[in-house]
PDB file of C-alpha atoms in Angstrom:
ATOM      1  CA  MET Z 801     -42.385 117.647  36.747  1.00  0.00           C
ATOM      2  CA  ALA Z 802     -39.783 115.629  38.624  1.00  0.00           C
ATOM      3  CA  ILE Z 803     -41.404 116.139  42.035  1.00  0.00           C
ATOM      4  CA  PRO Z 804     -44.876 114.716  41.103  1.00  0.00           C
ATOM      5  CA  PHE Z 805     -43.160 111.802  39.374  1.00  0.00           C
ATOM      6  CA  MET Z 806     -41.072 111.077  42.485  1.00  0.00           C
ATOM      7  CA  LYS Z 807     -44.218 111.245  44.619  1.00  0.00           C
ATOM      8  CA  LYS Z 808     -45.865 108.613  42.441  1.00  0.00           C
ATOM      9  CA  ILE Z 809     -42.812 106.358  42.661  1.00  0.00           C
ATOM     10  CA  LEU Z 810     -42.695 106.800  46.449  1.00  0.00           C
ATOM     11  CA  THR Z 811     -46.417 106.033  46.715  1.00  0.00           C
ATOM     12  CA  ILE Z 812     -46.002 102.824  44.720  1.00  0.00           C
ATOM     13  CA  ILE Z 813     -43.054 101.756  46.880  1.00  0.00           C
ATOM     14  CA  LEU Z 814     -45.017 102.423  50.062  1.00  0.00           C
ATOM     15  CA  LEU Z 815     -47.980 100.440  48.715  1.00  0.00           C
ATOM     16  CA  VAL Z 816     -45.741  97.466  47.957  1.00  0.00           C
ATOM     17  CA  ILE Z 817     -44.183  97.693  51.409  1.00  0.00           C
ATOM     18  CA  SER Z 818     -47.612  97.939  53.027  1.00  0.00           C
ATOM     19  CA  CYS Z 819     -48.876  94.882  51.151  1.00  0.00           C
ATOM     20  CA  ARG Z 820     -45.855  92.881  52.280  1.00  0.00           C
ATOM     21  CA  ALA Z 821     -46.293  94.135  55.836  1.00  0.00           C
ATOM     22  CA  PHE Z 822     -49.944  93.104  55.966  1.00  0.00           C
ATOM     23  CA  ALA Z 823     -49.031  89.742  54.458  1.00  0.00           C
ATOM     24  CA  GLN Z 824     -46.434  89.373  57.188  1.00  0.00           C
ATOM     25  CA  GLN Z 825     -49.064  90.175  59.818  1.00  0.00           C
ATOM     26  CA  ASP Z 826     -51.378  87.498  58.375  1.00  0.00           C
ATOM     27  CA  SER Z 827     -48.485  85.031  58.415  1.00  0.00           C
ATOM     28  CA  LEU Z 828     -47.732  85.911  62.049  1.00  0.00           C
ATOM     29  CA  LYS Z 829     -51.375  85.360  62.956  1.00  0.00           C
ATOM     30  CA  ALA Z 830     -51.322  81.895  61.397  1.00  0.00           C
ATOM     31  CA  TYR Z 831     -47.960  81.188  62.996  1.00  0.00           C
ATOM     32  CA  ASN Z 832     -49.190  82.144  66.472  1.00  0.00           C
ATOM     33  CA  ALA Z 833     -52.290  80.011  66.019  1.00  0.00           C
ATOM     34  CA  SER Z 834     -50.050  77.068  65.155  1.00  0.00           C
ATOM     35  CA  ARG Z 835     -47.887  77.693  68.232  1.00  0.00           C
ATOM     36  CA  VAL Z 836     -50.976  77.774  70.433  1.00  0.00           C
ATOM     37  CA  LYS Z 837     -52.118  74.475  68.927  1.00  0.00           C
ATOM     38  CA  ILE Z 838     -48.743  72.796  69.584  1.00  0.00           C
ATOM     39  CA  THR Z 839     -48.705  73.943  73.205  1.00  0.00           C
ATOM     40  CA  SER Z 840     -52.376  73.094  73.762  1.00  0.00           C
ATOM     41  CA  ASN Z 841     -51.910  69.588  72.352  1.00  0.00           C
ATOM     42  CA  GLY Z 842     -48.973  69.110  74.694  1.00  0.00           C
ATOM     43  CA  MET Z 843     -51.038  70.203  77.684  1.00  0.00           C
ATOM     44  CA  GLU Z 844     -53.756  67.736  76.662  1.00  0.00           C
ATOM     45  CA  VAL Z 845     -51.212  64.907  76.653  1.00  0.00           C
ATOM     46  CA  LEU Z 846     -49.866  65.978  80.048  1.00  0.00           C
ATOM     47  CA  GLY Z 847     -53.400  66.255  81.395  1.00  0.00           C
ATOM     48  CA  ALA Z 848     -54.281  62.774  80.163  1.00  0.00           C
ATOM     49  CA  TRP Z 849     -51.163  61.370  81.835  1.00  0.00           C
ATOM     50  CA  GLY Z 850     -52.146  63.168  85.024  1.00  0.00           C
ATOM     51  CA  ILE Z 851     -55.659  61.714  84.962  1.00  0.00           C
ATOM     52  CA  VAL Z 852     -54.390  58.172  84.399  1.00  0.00           C
ATOM     53  CA  ASN Z 853     -51.957  58.515  87.289  1.00  0.00           C
ATOM     54  CA  THR Z 854     -54.406  60.197  89.642  1.00  0.00           C
ATOM     55  CA  PHE Z 855     -57.267  57.749  89.232  1.00  0.00           C
ATOM     56  CA  GLY Z 856     -55.459  54.595  88.130  1.00  0.00           C
ATOM     57  CA  SER Z 857     -52.759  54.834  90.763  1.00  0.00           C
ATOM     58  CA  GLY Z 858     -55.320  56.010  93.310  1.00  0.00           C
ATOM     59  CA  VAL Z 859     -57.226  52.755  92.929  1.00  0.00           C
ATOM     60  CA  ALA Z 860     -53.999  50.728  93.022  1.00  0.00           C
ATOM     61  CA  TRP Z 861     -52.897  52.650  96.128  1.00  0.00           C
ATOM     62  CA  ALA Z 862     -56.106  51.753  97.916  1.00  0.00           C
ATOM     63  CA  THR Z 863     -55.872  48.068  96.979  1.00  0.00           C
ATOM     64  CA  SER Z 864     -52.112  47.487  97.333  1.00  0.00           C
ATOM     65  CA  THR Z 865     -51.133  44.631  99.629  1.00  0.00           C
ATOM     66  CA  THR Z 866     -47.442  45.434 100.140  1.00  0.00           C
ATOM     67  CA  PRO Z 867     -45.911  48.612 101.620  1.00  0.00           C
ATOM     68  CA  GLN Z 868     -43.546  49.271  98.702  1.00  0.00           C
ATOM     69  CA  THR Z 869     -46.242  49.115  96.025  1.00  0.00           C
ATOM     70  CA  ARG Z 870     -48.560  51.175  98.212  1.00  0.00           C
ATOM     71  CA  TYR Z 871     -45.951  53.937  98.475  1.00  0.00           C
ATOM     72  CA  PHE Z 872     -45.221  53.648  94.761  1.00  0.00           C
ATOM     73  CA  PHE Z 873     -48.836  54.246  93.791  1.00  0.00           C
ATOM     74  CA  GLN Z 874     -49.242  56.871  96.483  1.00  0.00           C
ATOM     75  CA  MET Z 875     -46.501  58.990  94.943  1.00  0.00           C
ATOM     76  CA  ASN Z 876     -47.901  58.359  91.451  1.00  0.00           C
ATOM     77  CA  THR Z 877     -51.272  59.660  92.623  1.00  0.00           C
ATOM     78  CA  VAL Z 878     -49.788  62.829  94.077  1.00  0.00           C
ATOM     79  CA  TRP Z 879     -47.585  63.392  91.040  1.00  0.00           C
ATOM     80  CA  GLY Z 880     -50.505  62.779  88.700  1.00  0.00           C
ATOM     81  CA  SER Z 881     -52.586  65.404  90.484  1.00  0.00           C
ATOM     82  CA  VAL Z 882     -49.786  67.959  90.080  1.00  0.00           C
ATOM     83  CA  ASP Z 883     -49.401  67.088  86.386  1.00  0.00           C
ATOM     84  CA  PHE Z 884     -53.130  67.467  85.820  1.00  0.00           C
ATOM     85  CA  LEU Z 885     -53.250  70.842  87.580  1.00  0.00           C
ATOM     86  CA  THR Z 886     -50.204  72.029  85.629  1.00  0.00           C
ATOM     87  CA  ALA Z 887     -51.848  70.953  82.365  1.00  0.00           C
ATOM     88  CA  ILE Z 888     -55.088  72.771  83.219  1.00  0.00           C
ATOM     89  CA  LEU Z 889     -53.248  75.985  84.049  1.00  0.00           C
ATOM     90  CA  GLY Z 890     -51.046  75.733  80.949  1.00  0.00           C
ATOM     91  CA  TYR Z 891     -53.960  74.973  78.644  1.00  0.00           C
ATOM     92  CA  THR Z 892     -56.136  77.737  80.075  1.00  0.00           C
ATOM     93  CA  GLY Z 893     -53.349  80.306  79.850  1.00  0.00           C
ATOM     94  CA  THR Z 894     -52.592  79.343  76.268  1.00  0.00           C
ATOM     95  CA  GLN Z 895     -56.240  79.526  75.209  1.00  0.00           C
ATOM     96  CA  ASN Z 896     -56.755  82.886  76.917  1.00  0.00           C
ATOM     97  CA  ASN Z 897     -53.911  84.374  74.884  1.00  0.00           C
ATOM     98  CA  LYS Z 898     -54.655  82.765  71.527  1.00  0.00           C
ATOM     99  CA  ASN Z 899     -56.594  85.735  70.140  1.00  0.00           C
ATOM    100  CA  LYS Z 900     -53.973  88.330  71.009  1.00  0.00           C
ATOM    101  CA  LYS Z 901     -52.536  90.187  68.036  1.00  0.00           C
ATOM    102  CA  LEU Z 902     -48.769  90.100  68.389  1.00  0.00           C
ATOM    103  CA  THR Z 903     -46.140  92.019  66.486  1.00  0.00           C
ATOM    104  CA  ALA Z 904     -43.163  90.210  64.987  1.00  0.00           C
ATOM    105  CA  ALA Z 905     -41.024  91.134  68.007  1.00  0.00           C
ATOM    106  CA  GLN Z 906     -43.721  90.014  70.456  1.00  0.00           C
ATOM    107  CA  THR Z 907     -44.206  86.779  68.547  1.00  0.00           C
ATOM    108  CA  LEU Z 908     -40.505  86.024  68.669  1.00  0.00           C
ATOM    109  CA  HIS Z 909     -40.405  86.841  72.397  1.00  0.00           C
ATOM    110  CA  GLU Z 910     -43.349  84.538  73.100  1.00  0.00           C
ATOM    111  CA  GLN Z 911     -41.806  81.753  71.023  1.00  0.00           C
ATOM    112  CA  GLU Z 912     -38.472  81.985  72.806  1.00  0.00           C
ATOM    113  CA  ARG Z 913     -40.245  82.091  76.168  1.00  0.00           C
ATOM    114  CA  ILE Z 914     -42.067  78.804  75.582  1.00  0.00           C
ATOM    115  CA  GLU Z 915     -38.873  77.169  74.301  1.00  0.00           C
ATOM    116  CA  LYS Z 916     -37.044  78.299  77.438  1.00  0.00           C
ATOM    117  CA  ILE Z 917     -39.768  76.836  79.663  1.00  0.00           C
ATOM    118  CA  PHE Z 918     -39.450  73.362  78.159  1.00  0.00           C
ATOM    119  CA  LYS Z 919     -35.653  73.553  78.216  1.00  0.00           C
ATOM    120  CA  ILE Z 920     -35.663  74.382  81.940  1.00  0.00           C
ATOM    121  CA  ASN Z 921     -38.209  71.628  82.547  1.00  0.00           C
ATOM    122  CA  SER Z 922     -35.877  69.132  80.858  1.00  0.00           C
ATOM    123  CA  TYR Z 923     -33.091  70.061  83.274  1.00  0.00           C
ATOM    124  CA  LEU Z 924     -35.495  69.600  86.182  1.00  0.00           C
ATOM    125  CA  ASP Z 925     -36.513  66.192  84.826  1.00  0.00           C
ATOM    126  CA  VAL Z 926     -32.889  65.052  84.941  1.00  0.00           C
ATOM    127  CA  ALA Z 927     -32.777  66.174  88.577  1.00  0.00           C
ATOM    128  CA  TYR Z 928     -35.944  64.163  89.269  1.00  0.00           C
ATOM    129  CA  LEU Z 929     -34.319  61.078  87.772  1.00  0.00           C
ATOM    130  CA  GLY Z 930     -31.259  61.594  89.961  1.00  0.00           C
ATOM    131  CA  ALA Z 931     -33.430  61.938  93.056  1.00  0.00           C
ATOM    132  CA  GLY Z 932     -35.463  58.867  92.120  1.00  0.00           C
ATOM    133  CA  LEU Z 933     -32.340  56.798  91.564  1.00  0.00           C
ATOM    134  CA  TYR Z 934     -30.916  57.924  94.904  1.00  0.00           C
ATOM    135  CA  LEU Z 935     -34.108  57.023  96.778  1.00  0.00           C
ATOM    136  CA  THR Z 936     -34.325  53.641  95.072  1.00  0.00           C
ATOM    137  CA  VAL Z 937     -30.712  52.692  95.781  1.00  0.00           C
ATOM    138  CA  GLU Z 938     -30.786  53.998  99.356  1.00  0.00           C
ATOM    139  CA  GLY Z 939     -34.136  52.347  99.943  1.00  0.00           C
ATOM    140  CA  GLY Z 940     -32.666  49.031  98.870  1.00  0.00           C
ATOM    141  CA  SER Z 941     -29.609  49.347 101.097  1.00  0.00           C
ATOM    142  CA  ARG Z 942     -31.676  50.458 104.073  1.00  0.00           C
ATOM    143  CA  ASN Z 943     -34.510  48.029 103.349  1.00  0.00           C
ATOM    144  CA  SER Z 944     -36.913  50.978 103.359  1.00  0.00           C
ATOM    145  CA  PRO Z 945     -40.202  50.346 101.490  1.00  0.00           C
ATOM    146  CA  ILE Z 946     -41.139  54.020 101.497  1.00  0.00           C
ATOM    147  CA  MET Z 947     -37.836  55.127  99.954  1.00  0.00           C
ATOM    148  CA  LYS Z 948     -37.922  52.374  97.335  1.00  0.00           C
ATOM    149  CA  GLY Z 949     -41.582  52.941  96.526  1.00  0.00           C
ATOM    150  CA  TYR Z 950     -41.191  56.691  96.229  1.00  0.00           C
ATOM    151  CA  GLY Z 951     -37.906  56.337  94.355  1.00  0.00           C
ATOM    152  CA  GLU Z 952     -39.353  54.013  91.708  1.00  0.00           C
ATOM    153  CA  SER Z 953     -42.320  56.348  91.287  1.00  0.00           C
ATOM    154  CA  VAL Z 954     -40.097  59.402  90.830  1.00  0.00           C
ATOM    155  CA  LEU Z 955     -38.028  57.452  88.278  1.00  0.00           C
ATOM    156  CA  LEU Z 956     -41.178  56.627  86.326  1.00  0.00           C
ATOM    157  CA  GLN Z 957     -42.598  60.136  86.477  1.00  0.00           C
ATOM    158  CA  GLY Z 958     -39.256  61.761  85.732  1.00  0.00           C
ATOM    159  CA  SER Z 959     -38.725  59.505  82.710  1.00  0.00           C
ATOM    160  CA  PHE Z 960     -42.112  60.385  81.271  1.00  0.00           C
ATOM    161  CA  LEU Z 961     -41.623  64.098  81.866  1.00  0.00           C
ATOM    162  CA  LEU Z 962     -38.148  64.050  80.319  1.00  0.00           C
ATOM    163  CA  ILE Z 963     -39.497  62.398  77.163  1.00  0.00           C
ATOM    164  CA  PHE Z 964     -42.492  64.747  77.134  1.00  0.00           C
ATOM    165  CA  ASP Z 965     -40.485  67.934  77.649  1.00  0.00           C
ATOM    166  CA  GLU Z 966     -37.833  66.941  75.124  1.00  0.00           C
ATOM    167  CA  LEU Z 967     -40.478  66.203  72.489  1.00  0.00           C
ATOM    168  CA  MET Z 968     -42.236  69.486  73.238  1.00  0.00           C
ATOM    169  CA  LEU Z 969     -38.938  71.377  73.101  1.00  0.00           C
ATOM    170  CA  HIS Z 970     -38.138  69.793  69.737  1.00  0.00           C
ATOM    171  CA  SER Z 971     -41.593  70.682  68.375  1.00  0.00           C
ATOM    172  CA  GLU Z 972     -41.470  74.235  69.686  1.00  0.00           C
ATOM    173  CA  LYS Z 973     -37.907  74.801  68.493  1.00  0.00           C
ATOM    174  CA  THR Z 974     -38.707  73.452  65.022  1.00  0.00           C
ATOM    175  CA  HIS Z 975     -41.666  75.805  64.912  1.00  0.00           C
ATOM    176  CA  GLY Z 976     -39.507  78.644  66.208  1.00  0.00           C
ATOM    177  CA  ASP Z 977     -36.933  78.080  63.489  1.00  0.00           C
ATOM    178  CA  LYS Z 978     -39.663  78.702  60.923  1.00  0.00           C
ATOM    179  CA  LEU Z 979     -40.332  82.073  62.521  1.00  0.00           C
ATOM    180  CA  ARG Z 980     -36.670  83.002  62.718  1.00  0.00           C
ATOM    181  CA  ASN Z 981     -36.152  82.065  59.066  1.00  0.00           C
ATOM    182  CA  PHE Z 982     -39.304  83.966  58.094  1.00  0.00           C
ATOM    183  CA  LEU Z 983     -38.154  87.148  59.831  1.00  0.00           C
ATOM    184  CA  GLU Z 984     -34.763  86.906  58.156  1.00  0.00           C
ATOM    185  CA  LYS Z 985     -36.343  86.632  54.712  1.00  0.00           C
ATOM    186  CA  HIS Z 986     -39.010  89.302  55.345  1.00  0.00           C
ATOM    187  CA  PRO Z 987     -37.234  92.224  57.016  1.00  0.00           C
ATOM    188  CA  ILE Z 988     -40.363  94.385  57.314  1.00  0.00           C
ATOM    189  CA  SER Z 989     -41.848  95.291  60.664  1.00  0.00           C
ATOM    190  CA  PHE Z 990     -45.536  96.015  61.149  1.00  0.00           C
ATOM    191  CA  ASP Z 991     -47.308  96.500  64.490  1.00  0.00           C
ATOM    192  CA  GLY Z 992     -50.819  97.217  63.228  1.00  0.00           C
ATOM    193  CA  ARG Z 993     -50.240 100.999  62.997  1.00  0.00           C
ATOM    194  CA  ARG Z 994     -46.759 101.625  61.626  1.00  0.00           C
ATOM    195  CA  VAL Z 995     -44.804 100.129  58.762  1.00  0.00           C
ATOM    196  CA  GLY Z 996     -41.028 100.085  58.596  1.00  0.00           C
ATOM    197  CA  ILE Z 997     -38.142  98.467  56.756  1.00  0.00           C
ATOM    198  CA  ILE Z 998     -35.307  96.752  58.582  1.00  0.00           C
ATOM    199  CA  PHE Z 999     -31.900  97.258  57.008  1.00  0.00           C
ATOM    200  CA  ASN Z1000     -29.229  94.733  57.953  1.00  0.00           C
ATOM    201  CA  MET Z1001     -25.933  96.572  58.450  1.00  0.00           C
TER     202      MET Z1001
END
């Protein structure tokens, strides 16, 4: 009599675990969709900035009357084209992966990867600002229009990118903290085929 009773208890426990696991999978799906939206929105902003720089600065480059402003808008045009291409590639890659079904571990890995990208970009932005400042100062001391024009452009572009990357990092990290807190409170793993319980030692 004890064995059938234990089987029933075990079955009920497994059903409860399975329900929680499937609920976790649904939550992960919604979470990943939200992450894709955050990244995609960021790429749209970067793309818009790239378009403004490419076309707006392109026109100003063609109509500039002084060497320094011509070089300034020239660099803006080049930088804008790179930003636009980067945004297209980032947006396309994000959209291509939005329907992938990720496990909790894969979701966490993807979240930490995108956070790392924006963190590294922020460090690069600081380097851009340093380079722009150097070119501007040296251009002034050497009376070099090309150095001053390029330097001021790099300062502008670096400032925008630093603000952009820091805001994206903050958004992604805030979103990532939700995932990390969720996984701590729901220690059940489910990969679409297997269900398991995580015991914290």
